[in-house]
């Protein structure tokens, strides 16, 4: 951790408070072991040689490249581990293509703890991030943090495009659909599957041709030409006419792609875009199971650091599930294992475990090779009882009739209502 800081920091430097100590404290908060940074600091006060004020001053100045490197470098190490487990999910396009899903997320508002925020009723937003997900390993391989909560994702496109490599397929929502973004991806020898933005014009070549059916509707396709900086480039436009409208009440989705038709027909392109929802599941998991958006951290750099810590914690959770998948079956884990129950079990055991087994007894794992670590993890995975962590998906909600209102009584007796309900059921022949 300290090496990541030394390599990525621009102006900050370490003295008494090391970056590894900050990561240790923040991980306890993000993973729910302690309710706040101060609570974690108080528990570790004997080990931390600085005051609480010094700790907060350090957190509010953590540079964005350091937070980004924390996610990127730890993900690279975990990728090596997953490679040895041989649990990477196969791409529907084959081994010659590597998928990347990119999406942005705005951090939740914080408390008005700063003097500049107190006079304003508006909820202060500490920033936003753009996460890049590898759907094969389920790891967040990179993140681009931004301090301005009102900035557009397009202001960070140059940082996203810097990560594009040949033969990659970039899947994104319409916020990433600009002529420059699409053209640059194609110019770099990569491919895109990106939903059409209403503001991006194009010139069609021929009418829409029916391709077939997918899970969500009927698929059509046509060739189009897009203008960019005085020139043009061609791609395919895939249109899915939905059997059910989206949550925005839209009945069709249009997708631009430059994938060769021989490798990906219109139906496969529609399926690839549908897989983009895995990144939405990622954000939901981070929000519901980890405390990455800490309301008391009002300074943008501190808030973004805690969120990047949550993304790193998510990567560890994805690795843990991959280890279980290597023993019990990947599909079984993906379909039936609950992130909530898994994280909750870690929460409930951690404090007692660290009392029974002090940190000094964990240090020998630092010298383990990847092979040794894989052997240990798989051995432990054989002892996990999966029934304790099963998902319990809810059935679709039924439309409820309007509530009856009694103007004379603002409350009712539950016991009496149960008796009335049972009597009504018994009266049915």
Phi, psi and omega in degrees: 000316180295329177292322176300316179296313182298325182281325190260336183290147180255311184245330183288158177213160182259138172236259180279325182263109181279156178296324179298327177292320178296319178297318180298312181295314182292327179296325179294327179281313182299322181274003173083012179288327178226148188285342183207166178297319181295323178295319177294320178298317181296322179293326183258017187301327181293325183275330181271123189267012181238167180283165178297324179298316179297323179296312180295323177297324179290318182296321184286355180242008179297123186288149183299321177300330179290315179298320179294316181296329178302316180288312186295313184289318178293324177295323178298319178294319181292328177298321178297322179293316181292330178298323179285334178284338179058050181240012181295132182288132183294143178282138177296345179267354182098176186287343183284347179243144176240123186275145172222130177248128183237138180201156180255157179216132178264129181292147180293155181296151181253177173287159181270065184274345181268146183301326181289343184260337188300324182286352190253136179281336183296144179289124181283130179257122185279352179151189177211168180224155170242116183259143177244118185252136170265104184293341179291321180254351184065024180258143169280105187276343178197158178215143179242103180276150180221130184284334185274110182292344180257003180286154178274153178298333183296337179291346181248012182301324183297328177285326176292314183295335178293343180265354184287133178234156179304145178071009172274152176242115183261123183247129184205165177278180188294341179296341180261008185268088171233156181299320180294320180294313180296315183296319181294320178300313180296321181296330181276005179081018179249184185227160181226147170226091190230134181293141182292133173268141182298337182273355181265114179279160180204161178247113182285147173242092181094169181278164174294133179249131179294135181252318182159198183248144171238187185295333186254352180165202181262137186254134176234162184211149174204159175272139179224163177234133183242136181271135176212119177050049176085345178250183179224157171216151184256149174205182180256146176244115180258128180243127176250113176270111193283150173278336176228143182288159175287177179294342175267012178062039176259138185259357175211152179234130178250136185230133174264139176208149174245017175294142178297136179301332180292334180262334183212104176284179184300323181294317179294322177299317178298321178292323177297316180293324178299328177292351178299339182293348177296331177286329175292323176297323177302309181298323179294318179297316180297319183289318187275328187254344179233155182257063182277339180254089186269118186298330184280348178269091186274333180291132185305316183297320179293318180296318180291325176297316180295324179291321177294327174297321178295321177295322176294321177296322176299319179298322177294322177296318178297322177293318178300317179292327178293321177297315177298322179295326180292339180260316187258352181110127184297314181298322180296320180287316182298321186275320192251351185267133182267123174298321183299309183292328179293312179293321180298324179294322177295318178304311188288335185265333193304307186299313179295323180296320181288338173284316181289324182234093183300159183305329183300331181280355179260350189291336182293342177295337181297334183267000181289143169280168179299322179297315179296320180294319178298317179299316181294314182297317180292326176297317178292327181295331179293340183265359182277130177268105187294337181298334180287347185234024182289146173287152174228076183295141179279149173286159179304138181293137177270148179291125183266145176291158179298146181288143175277141183245127177252108184293339182273338184230127178269356178213171181216164178271122180297318181299315181294320180295323177296318179296318179296320180295317180294320179296321179295322178292320181292333181284345179287126183290000000 
